[in-house]
PDB file of C-alpha atoms and ligand atoms in Angstrom:
ATOM      1  CA  MET A  38      28.267  13.114  -7.018  1.00 56.00           C
ATOM      2  CA  MET A  39      25.427  14.495  -4.960  1.00 63.00           C
ATOM      3  CA  GLN A  40      21.911  13.604  -5.989  1.00 69.00           C
ATOM      4  CA  THR A  41      18.866  15.865  -5.960  1.00 94.00           C
ATOM      5  CA  ASN A  42      17.784  16.683  -2.454  1.00 97.00           C
ATOM      6  CA  PHE A  43      14.697  14.868  -1.142  1.00 98.00           C
ATOM      7  CA  ILE A  44      12.595  16.122   1.731  1.00 98.00           C
ATOM      8  CA  ALA A  45      10.773  13.186   3.378  1.00 98.00           C
ATOM      9  CA  PRO A  46       8.155  14.107   5.983  1.00 98.00           C
ATOM     10  CA  SER A  47       7.831  11.422   8.659  1.00 98.00           C
ATOM     11  CA  ILE A  48       4.159  10.655   9.140  1.00 97.00           C
ATOM     12  CA  LEU A  49       4.929   9.574  12.694  1.00 97.00           C
ATOM     13  CA  ALA A  50       4.216  13.171  13.672  1.00 96.00           C
ATOM     14  CA  ALA A  51       1.088  13.508  11.494  1.00 95.00           C
ATOM     15  CA  ASP A  52      -2.510  13.446  12.705  1.00 94.00           C
ATOM     16  CA  PHE A  53      -3.335   9.775  12.162  1.00 96.00           C
ATOM     17  CA  ALA A  54      -7.048  10.460  12.251  1.00 96.00           C
ATOM     18  CA  ARG A  55      -6.600  12.493   9.061  1.00 95.00           C
ATOM     19  CA  LEU A  56      -3.586  10.710   7.599  1.00 97.00           C
ATOM     20  CA  GLY A  57      -4.478  10.775   3.884  1.00 97.00           C
ATOM     21  CA  GLU A  58      -5.172  14.519   4.044  1.00 95.00           C
ATOM     22  CA  GLU A  59      -1.969  15.178   5.998  1.00 95.00           C
ATOM     23  CA  VAL A  60       0.110  13.339   3.405  1.00 97.00           C
ATOM     24  CA  ASP A  61      -1.674  15.106   0.554  1.00 96.00           C
ATOM     25  CA  HIS A  62      -0.911  18.492   2.125  1.00 94.00           C
ATOM     26  CA  ALA A  63       2.763  17.679   2.716  1.00 95.00           C
ATOM     27  CA  LEU A  64       3.209  16.485  -0.875  1.00 97.00           C
ATOM     28  CA  ALA A  65       1.340  19.463  -2.232  1.00 95.00           C
ATOM     29  CA  ALA A  66       3.697  21.667  -0.203  1.00 94.00           C
ATOM     30  CA  GLY A  67       6.664  20.178  -2.103  1.00 95.00           C
ATOM     31  CA  ALA A  68       7.689  17.107  -0.142  1.00 97.00           C
ATOM     32  CA  ASP A  69       9.389  14.461  -2.311  1.00 98.00           C
ATOM     33  CA  MET A  70       8.529  11.278  -0.496  1.00 98.00           C
ATOM     34  CA  VAL A  71       6.674   9.927   2.464  1.00 98.00           C
ATOM     35  CA  HIS A  72       8.775   8.533   5.352  1.00 98.00           C
ATOM     36  CA  PHE A  73       6.915   5.646   6.992  1.00 99.00           C
ATOM     37  CA  ASP A  74       8.121   4.547  10.441  1.00 98.00           C
ATOM     38  CA  VAL A  75       7.336   0.960  11.388  1.00 99.00           C
ATOM     39  CA  MET A  76       7.914   0.056  15.050  1.00 98.00           C
ATOM     40  CA  ASP A  77       7.170  -3.262  16.775  1.00 98.00           C
ATOM     41  CA  ASN A  78       7.517  -2.748  20.543  1.00 98.00           C
ATOM     42  CA  HIS A  79      10.409  -5.238  20.385  1.00 98.00           C
ATOM     43  CA  TYR A  80      13.279  -3.830  18.369  1.00 98.00           C
ATOM     44  CA  VAL A  81      12.204  -0.381  19.630  1.00 98.00           C
ATOM     45  CA  PRO A  82      10.001   0.440  22.620  1.00 98.00           C
ATOM     46  CA  ASN A  83       7.108   1.815  20.574  1.00 98.00           C
ATOM     47  CA  LEU A  84       4.366   0.446  18.305  1.00 98.00           C
ATOM     48  CA  THR A  85       3.226   2.161  15.146  1.00 98.00           C
ATOM     49  CA  ILE A  86       1.935   1.165  11.732  1.00 98.00           C
ATOM     50  CA  GLY A  87       2.230  -1.698   9.247  1.00 98.00           C
ATOM     51  CA  PRO A  88       1.449  -2.703   5.661  1.00 98.00           C
ATOM     52  CA  LEU A  89      -2.272  -2.018   6.027  1.00 98.00           C
ATOM     53  CA  VAL A  90      -1.628   1.692   6.489  1.00 98.00           C
ATOM     54  CA  CYS A  91       0.885   1.763   3.578  1.00 98.00           C
ATOM     55  CA  ASP A  92      -1.738   0.156   1.373  1.00 98.00           C
ATOM     56  CA  ALA A  93      -4.370   2.605   2.614  1.00 98.00           C
ATOM     57  CA  LEU A  94      -2.202   5.526   1.538  1.00 98.00           C
ATOM     58  CA  ARG A  95      -1.786   4.005  -1.933  1.00 98.00           C
ATOM     59  CA  GLN A  96      -5.583   3.406  -2.110  1.00 98.00           C
ATOM     60  CA  HIS A  97      -6.084   7.014  -1.109  1.00 98.00           C
ATOM     61  CA  GLY A  98      -4.145   8.018  -4.218  1.00 98.00           C
ATOM     62  CA  VAL A  99      -0.644   8.722  -2.962  1.00 98.00           C
ATOM     63  CA  THR A 100       1.765   8.186  -5.911  1.00 98.00           C
ATOM     64  CA  ALA A 101       4.924   9.662  -4.353  1.00 98.00           C
ATOM     65  CA  PRO A 102       7.615   7.223  -3.220  1.00 98.00           C
ATOM     66  CA  ILE A 103       6.939   5.680   0.181  1.00 99.00           C
ATOM     67  CA  ASP A 104      10.127   5.239   2.219  1.00 99.00           C
ATOM     68  CA  VAL A 105       9.453   2.402   4.678  1.00 99.00           C
ATOM     69  CA  HIS A 106      11.814   2.507   7.678  1.00 99.00           C
ATOM     70  CA  LEU A 107      11.556  -0.818   9.501  1.00 99.00           C
ATOM     71  CA  MET A 108      12.351  -0.719  13.218  1.00 99.00           C
ATOM     72  CA  ILE A 109      11.325  -4.308  13.688  1.00 98.00           C
ATOM     73  CA  GLU A 110      12.881  -7.689  14.477  1.00 98.00           C
ATOM     74  CA  PRO A 111      12.866 -10.058  12.715  1.00 97.00           C
ATOM     75  CA  VAL A 112      12.741  -8.335   9.325  1.00 98.00           C
ATOM     76  CA  ASP A 113      12.372 -10.824   6.465  1.00 98.00           C
ATOM     77  CA  ARG A 114       8.848 -12.179   6.995  1.00 97.00           C
ATOM     78  CA  ILE A 115       7.106  -8.833   6.613  1.00 98.00           C
ATOM     79  CA  ILE A 116       9.007  -7.610   3.525  1.00 98.00           C
ATOM     80  CA  PRO A 117       6.708  -9.163   0.866  1.00 98.00           C
ATOM     81  CA  ASP A 118       3.721  -7.587   2.691  1.00 98.00           C
ATOM     82  CA  PHE A 119       5.251  -4.124   2.415  1.00 98.00           C
ATOM     83  CA  VAL A 120       6.104  -4.682  -1.244  1.00 98.00           C
ATOM     84  CA  ALA A 121       2.488  -5.699  -1.917  1.00 98.00           C
ATOM     85  CA  ALA A 122       1.339  -2.622   0.046  1.00 98.00           C
ATOM     86  CA  GLY A 123       3.198  -0.280  -2.303  1.00 98.00           C
ATOM     87  CA  ALA A 124       6.504   0.482  -0.549  1.00 99.00           C
ATOM     88  CA  SER A 125       9.167   2.116  -2.749  1.00 98.00           C
ATOM     89  CA  TYR A 126      12.166   1.978  -0.433  1.00 99.00           C
ATOM     90  CA  ILE A 127      12.533  -0.523   2.412  1.00 99.00           C
ATOM     91  CA  THR A 128      15.264   0.122   4.952  1.00 99.00           C
ATOM     92  CA  PHE A 129      16.126  -1.933   8.042  1.00 99.00           C
ATOM     93  CA  HIS A 130      18.566  -1.997  10.919  1.00 98.00           C
ATOM     94  CA  PRO A 131      21.344  -4.580  10.386  1.00 98.00           C
ATOM     95  CA  GLU A 132      21.256  -5.594  14.065  1.00 98.00           C
ATOM     96  CA  ALA A 133      17.649  -6.768  13.489  1.00 98.00           C
ATOM     97  CA  SER A 134      18.422  -9.216  10.718  1.00 98.00           C
ATOM     98  CA  GLN A 135      20.359 -12.490  11.169  1.00 97.00           C
ATOM     99  CA  HIS A 136      21.466 -12.351   7.518  1.00 98.00           C
ATOM    100  CA  VAL A 137      21.841  -8.798   6.300  1.00 98.00           C
ATOM    101  CA  ASP A 138      22.982  -9.635   2.811  1.00 98.00           C
ATOM    102  CA  ARG A 139      20.065 -11.999   2.296  1.00 98.00           C
ATOM    103  CA  THR A 140      17.555  -9.405   3.533  1.00 98.00           C
ATOM    104  CA  LEU A 141      18.949  -6.766   1.130  1.00 98.00           C
ATOM    105  CA  GLN A 142      18.667  -9.237  -1.769  1.00 98.00           C
ATOM    106  CA  LEU A 143      15.146 -10.156  -0.722  1.00 98.00           C
ATOM    107  CA  ILE A 144      14.072  -6.499  -0.832  1.00 98.00           C
ATOM    108  CA  ARG A 145      15.563  -5.937  -4.301  1.00 98.00           C
ATOM    109  CA  ASN A 146      14.324  -9.211  -5.695  1.00 98.00           C
ATOM    110  CA  GLU A 147      10.828  -8.197  -4.655  1.00 96.00           C
ATOM    111  CA  GLY A 148      11.257  -5.034  -6.722  1.00 97.00           C
ATOM    112  CA  CYS A 149      11.894  -2.402  -4.059  1.00 98.00           C
ATOM    113  CA  LYS A 150      14.866  -0.203  -3.357  1.00 98.00           C
ATOM    114  CA  ALA A 151      16.887  -1.423  -0.349  1.00 99.00           C
ATOM    115  CA  GLY A 152      18.732   0.332   2.388  1.00 98.00           C
ATOM    116  CA  LEU A 153      20.492  -0.075   5.745  1.00 99.00           C
ATOM    117  CA  VAL A 154      19.797   2.097   8.776  1.00 99.00           C
ATOM    118  CA  LEU A 155      22.627   2.735  11.232  1.00 99.00           C
ATOM    119  CA  ASN A 156      21.856   3.873  14.763  1.00 98.00           C
ATOM    120  CA  PRO A 157      24.038   6.595  16.353  1.00 98.00           C
ATOM    121  CA  ALA A 158      26.377   3.982  17.872  1.00 98.00           C
ATOM    122  CA  THR A 159      26.315   1.530  14.927  1.00 98.00           C
ATOM    123  CA  PRO A 160      29.549   1.688  12.934  1.00 98.00           C
ATOM    124  CA  LEU A 161      29.741   2.340   9.181  1.00 98.00           C
ATOM    125  CA  GLY A 162      31.608  -0.951   8.837  1.00 98.00           C
ATOM    126  CA  TYR A 163      28.260  -2.691   8.374  1.00 98.00           C
ATOM    127  CA  LEU A 164      28.251  -1.197   4.858  1.00 98.00           C
ATOM    128  CA  ASP A 165      31.626  -2.529   3.755  1.00 97.00           C
ATOM    129  CA  HIS A 166      30.632  -5.723   1.991  1.00 98.00           C
ATOM    130  CA  VAL A 167      27.147  -4.799   0.779  1.00 98.00           C
ATOM    131  CA  MET A 168      27.575  -1.422  -0.926  1.00 98.00           C
ATOM    132  CA  ASP A 169      26.530  -2.891  -4.283  1.00 98.00           C
ATOM    133  CA  LYS A 170      23.233  -4.012  -2.768  1.00 98.00           C
ATOM    134  CA  LEU A 171      22.274  -0.592  -1.338  1.00 98.00           C
ATOM    135  CA  ASP A 172      20.080   2.132  -2.822  1.00 98.00           C
ATOM    136  CA  MET A 173      19.963   4.038   0.471  1.00 98.00           C
ATOM    137  CA  ILE A 174      22.051   4.518   3.559  1.00 99.00           C
ATOM    138  CA  LEU A 175      20.055   6.011   6.447  1.00 99.00           C
ATOM    139  CA  LEU A 176      22.000   7.427   9.364  1.00 99.00           C
ATOM    140  CA  MET A 177      19.932   7.871  12.503  1.00 99.00           C
ATOM    141  CA  SER A 178      20.628  11.182  14.154  1.00 99.00           C
ATOM    142  CA  VAL A 179      18.582  10.164  17.224  1.00 98.00           C
ATOM    143  CA  ASN A 180      18.059   6.791  18.859  1.00 98.00           C
ATOM    144  CA  PRO A 181      15.115   5.144  17.079  1.00 98.00           C
ATOM    145  CA  GLY A 182      11.699   4.793  18.602  1.00 98.00           C
ATOM    146  CA  PHE A 183      10.286   8.296  19.004  1.00 97.00           C
ATOM    147  CA  GLY A 184       9.829  11.524  17.126  1.00 97.00           C
ATOM    148  CA  GLY A 185      10.628  14.902  18.590  1.00 97.00           C
ATOM    149  CA  GLN A 186      14.171  14.188  19.869  1.00 98.00           C
ATOM    150  CA  SER A 187      17.207  16.441  19.370  1.00 98.00           C
ATOM    151  CA  PHE A 188      19.723  15.956  16.549  1.00 98.00           C
ATOM    152  CA  ILE A 189      22.900  14.227  17.813  1.00 98.00           C
ATOM    153  CA  PRO A 190      25.773  16.464  16.526  1.00 98.00           C
ATOM    154  CA  SER A 191      28.290  13.636  16.002  1.00 98.00           C
ATOM    155  CA  THR A 192      26.062  12.464  13.125  1.00 99.00           C
ATOM    156  CA  LEU A 193      27.653  15.254  11.033  1.00 98.00           C
ATOM    157  CA  ASN A 194      31.072  13.558  11.039  1.00 98.00           C
ATOM    158  CA  LYS A 195      29.456  10.213  10.368  1.00 98.00           C
ATOM    159  CA  LEU A 196      27.637  11.736   7.391  1.00 99.00           C
ATOM    160  CA  ARG A 197      30.894  13.091   6.012  1.00 98.00           C
ATOM    161  CA  ALA A 198      32.471   9.608   6.284  1.00 98.00           C
ATOM    162  CA  ALA A 199      29.432   7.956   4.680  1.00 98.00           C
ATOM    163  CA  ARG A 200      29.476  10.506   1.871  1.00 98.00           C
ATOM    164  CA  GLU A 201      33.120   9.595   1.173  1.00 98.00           C
ATOM    165  CA  LEU A 202      32.251   5.922   1.041  1.00 98.00           C
ATOM    166  CA  ILE A 203      29.384   6.533  -1.393  1.00 98.00           C
ATOM    167  CA  ASP A 204      31.416   8.805  -3.650  1.00 98.00           C
ATOM    168  CA  ALA A 205      34.367   6.356  -3.664  1.00 98.00           C
ATOM    169  CA  SER A 206      32.006   3.546  -4.649  1.00 98.00           C
ATOM    170  CA  GLY A 207      30.706   5.391  -7.687  1.00 98.00           C
ATOM    171  CA  LEU A 208      27.294   3.905  -6.971  1.00 98.00           C
ATOM    172  CA  GLU A 209      23.980   5.714  -6.860  1.00 98.00           C
ATOM    173  CA  ILE A 210      23.143   5.484  -3.178  1.00 98.00           C
ATOM    174  CA  ARG A 211      21.057   8.057  -1.400  1.00 98.00           C
ATOM    175  CA  LEU A 212      22.346   9.297   1.979  1.00 98.00           C
ATOM    176  CA  GLU A 213      19.432   9.901   4.301  1.00 98.00           C
ATOM    177  CA  VAL A 214      19.335  11.367   7.770  1.00 99.00           C
ATOM    178  CA  ASP A 215      16.556  10.817  10.284  1.00 99.00           C
ATOM    179  CA  GLY A 216      15.899  12.495  13.631  1.00 98.00           C
ATOM    180  CA  GLY A 217      15.828  16.074  14.873  1.00 98.00           C
ATOM    181  CA  VAL A 218      16.110  17.616  11.391  1.00 98.00           C
ATOM    182  CA  ASN A 219      14.586  21.111  11.204  1.00 98.00           C
ATOM    183  CA  VAL A 220      14.755  24.408   9.319  1.00 97.00           C
ATOM    184  CA  ASP A 221      17.687  25.628  11.429  1.00 97.00           C
ATOM    185  CA  ASN A 222      20.026  22.625  11.024  1.00 98.00           C
ATOM    186  CA  ILE A 223      19.179  21.220   7.589  1.00 98.00           C
ATOM    187  CA  SER A 224      21.755  23.343   5.799  1.00 98.00           C
ATOM    188  CA  GLU A 225      24.599  22.090   7.962  1.00 98.00           C
ATOM    189  CA  ILE A 226      23.376  18.512   7.558  1.00 98.00           C
ATOM    190  CA  HIS A 227      23.325  18.951   3.798  1.00 98.00           C
ATOM    191  CA  SER A 228      26.857  20.314   3.865  1.00 98.00           C
ATOM    192  CA  ALA A 229      27.964  17.166   5.702  1.00 98.00           C
ATOM    193  CA  GLY A 230      26.780  15.110   2.738  1.00 98.00           C
ATOM    194  CA  ALA A 231      23.132  14.144   3.223  1.00 98.00           C
ATOM    195  CA  ASP A 232      20.776  14.319   0.226  1.00 98.00           C
ATOM    196  CA  THR A 233      17.603  12.944   1.823  1.00 98.00           C
ATOM    197  CA  PHE A 234      16.098  14.608   4.904  1.00 98.00           C
ATOM    198  CA  VAL A 235      13.493  13.038   7.119  1.00 98.00           C
ATOM    199  CA  ALA A 236      11.563  15.504   9.245  1.00 98.00           C
ATOM    200  CA  GLY A 237       8.611  14.586  11.421  1.00 97.00           C
ATOM    201  CA  SER A 238       7.879  17.077  14.164  1.00 96.00           C
ATOM    202  CA  ALA A 239       9.431  19.956  12.235  1.00 96.00           C
ATOM    203  CA  ILE A 240       6.825  19.510   9.500  1.00 95.00           C
ATOM    204  CA  PHE A 241       3.773  17.914  11.066  1.00 92.00           C
ATOM    205  CA  GLY A 242       4.396  18.631  14.728  1.00 83.00           C
ATOM    206  CA  ALA A 243       3.861  22.351  14.579  1.00 68.00           C
ATOM    207  CA  ALA A 244       0.797  22.015  12.401  1.00 62.00           C
ATOM    208  CA  LYS A 245      -1.815  24.692  12.620  1.00 67.00           C
ATOM    209  CA  PRO A 246      -5.064  23.194  11.325  1.00 65.00           C
ATOM    210  CA  ASP A 247      -6.429  26.654  10.620  1.00 71.00           C
ATOM    211  CA  ASP A 248      -3.478  27.498   8.350  1.00 74.00           C
ATOM    212  CA  PRO A 249      -3.671  25.494   5.146  1.00 65.00           C
ATOM    213  CA  HIS A 250      -0.278  26.877   4.051  1.00 72.00           C
ATOM    214  CA  HIS A 251       1.591  25.776   7.136  1.00 81.00           C
ATOM    215  CA  TYR A 252       3.418  22.919   5.417  1.00 87.00           C
ATOM    216  CA  ASP A 253       4.285  25.103   2.426  1.00 86.00           C
ATOM    217  CA  THR A 254       6.026  27.458   4.851  1.00 89.00           C
ATOM    218  CA  VAL A 255       8.140  24.831   6.629  1.00 94.00           C
ATOM    219  CA  ILE A 256       9.048  22.870   3.534  1.00 96.00           C
ATOM    220  CA  GLY A 257       9.688  26.069   1.612  1.00 95.00           C
ATOM    221  CA  LYS A 258      12.089  27.250   4.338  1.00 95.00           C
ATOM    222  CA  MET A 259      13.878  23.885   4.225  1.00 97.00           C
ATOM    223  CA  ARG A 260      14.257  24.172   0.411  1.00 96.00           C
ATOM    224  CA  ALA A 261      15.553  27.692   0.784  1.00 96.00           C
ATOM    225  CA  ALA A 262      18.106  26.563   3.403  1.00 97.00           C
ATOM    226  CA  LEU A 263      19.254  23.791   1.072  1.00 96.00           C
ATOM    227  CA  ALA A 264      19.562  26.175  -1.843  1.00 93.00           C
ATOM    228  CA  THR A 265      21.550  28.872  -0.043  1.00 81.00           C
ATOM    229  CA  GLU A 266      24.661  26.961   0.790  1.00 62.00           C
ATOM    230  CA  SER A 267      27.223  26.247  -1.898  1.00 49.00           C
ATOM    231  CA  ASP A 268      27.687  22.852  -3.490  1.00 49.00           C
ATOM    232  CA  ASP A 269      30.813  21.128  -2.273  1.00 43.00           C
TER     233      ASP A 269
HETATM  234  C1  DX5 B  40      12.467   7.868  14.923  1.00 50.92           C
HETATM  235  C2  DX5 B  40      11.932   7.850  13.519  1.00 50.92           C
HETATM  236  C3  DX5 B  40      11.931   9.153  12.825  1.00 50.92           C
HETATM  237  C4  DX5 B  40      11.072  10.207  13.515  1.00 50.92           C
HETATM  238  C5  DX5 B  40      11.701  11.515  13.218  1.00 50.92           C
HETATM  239  O1  DX5 B  40      12.669   6.553  15.360  1.00 50.92           O
HETATM  240  O2  DX5 B  40      12.678   6.975  12.705  1.00 50.92           O
HETATM  241  O3  DX5 B  40      11.559   9.054  11.485  1.00 50.92           O
HETATM  242  O4  DX5 B  40       9.768  10.234  13.061  1.00 50.92           O
HETATM  243  O5  DX5 B  40      11.010  12.489  13.931  1.00 50.92           O
HETATM  244  P1  DX5 B  40      11.591  13.933  14.202  1.00 50.92           P
HETATM  245  O6  DX5 B  40      11.772  14.566  12.882  1.00 50.92           O
HETATM  246  O7  DX5 B  40      10.498  14.530  15.035  1.00 50.92           O
HETATM  247  O8  DX5 B  40      12.874  13.751  14.936  1.00 50.92           O
HETATM  248 ZN1   ZN B  41      12.377   6.999  10.482  1.00 50.92          ZN
END
């Protein structure tokens, strides 16, 4: 059973000098949650933001779910810090944890929703023995580390296979896609089974500071694209 669609702007593409305002605008334009990309210059060749910034968004007044995508290695030590900083979902890459099952339990025991992120070349088999510990499966449709890359088309078949696994499990697990999602391809990605759509550059990247309705337009077009195709 498909869940309600979530649009999750990735703040990686936002103007960090005005982050609170950027997030407010995206949420006011209809975004459902905030996608928060954490990179460590070790697991991926880029360095971004940590718990301090997550906490700052909460202090700013953001009440929407914050979807923390950890591209870091190791994983476990920083999890309590993100929980304390107000994370809602915490997802990580299984290659970055020595003990995937333990990390998933740690996230849930701390009171957050837990998920695994699979890179384009990472097989779905990682999910086999931990489905009951997942609230989210995130399929990367680009190689992690940078915004603004192109959607890798083979992700569509992988989404279909992941959707079958979720439906067969009968569990409530969101199926998220991250990388190169835009107004033109979101409908096809939804048809392949995704219910949660990360979009960075498509939403923030083309921002026009003089147009306060810019985000409404992009997110509105994404919603319209999701609504036009039939449920299957
Ligand atoms: C990439 C990040 C993505 C990124 C997506 O490693 O995980 O969340 O911000 O950016 P776009 O939507 O520009 O591909
Ligand atoms: Zn991400």
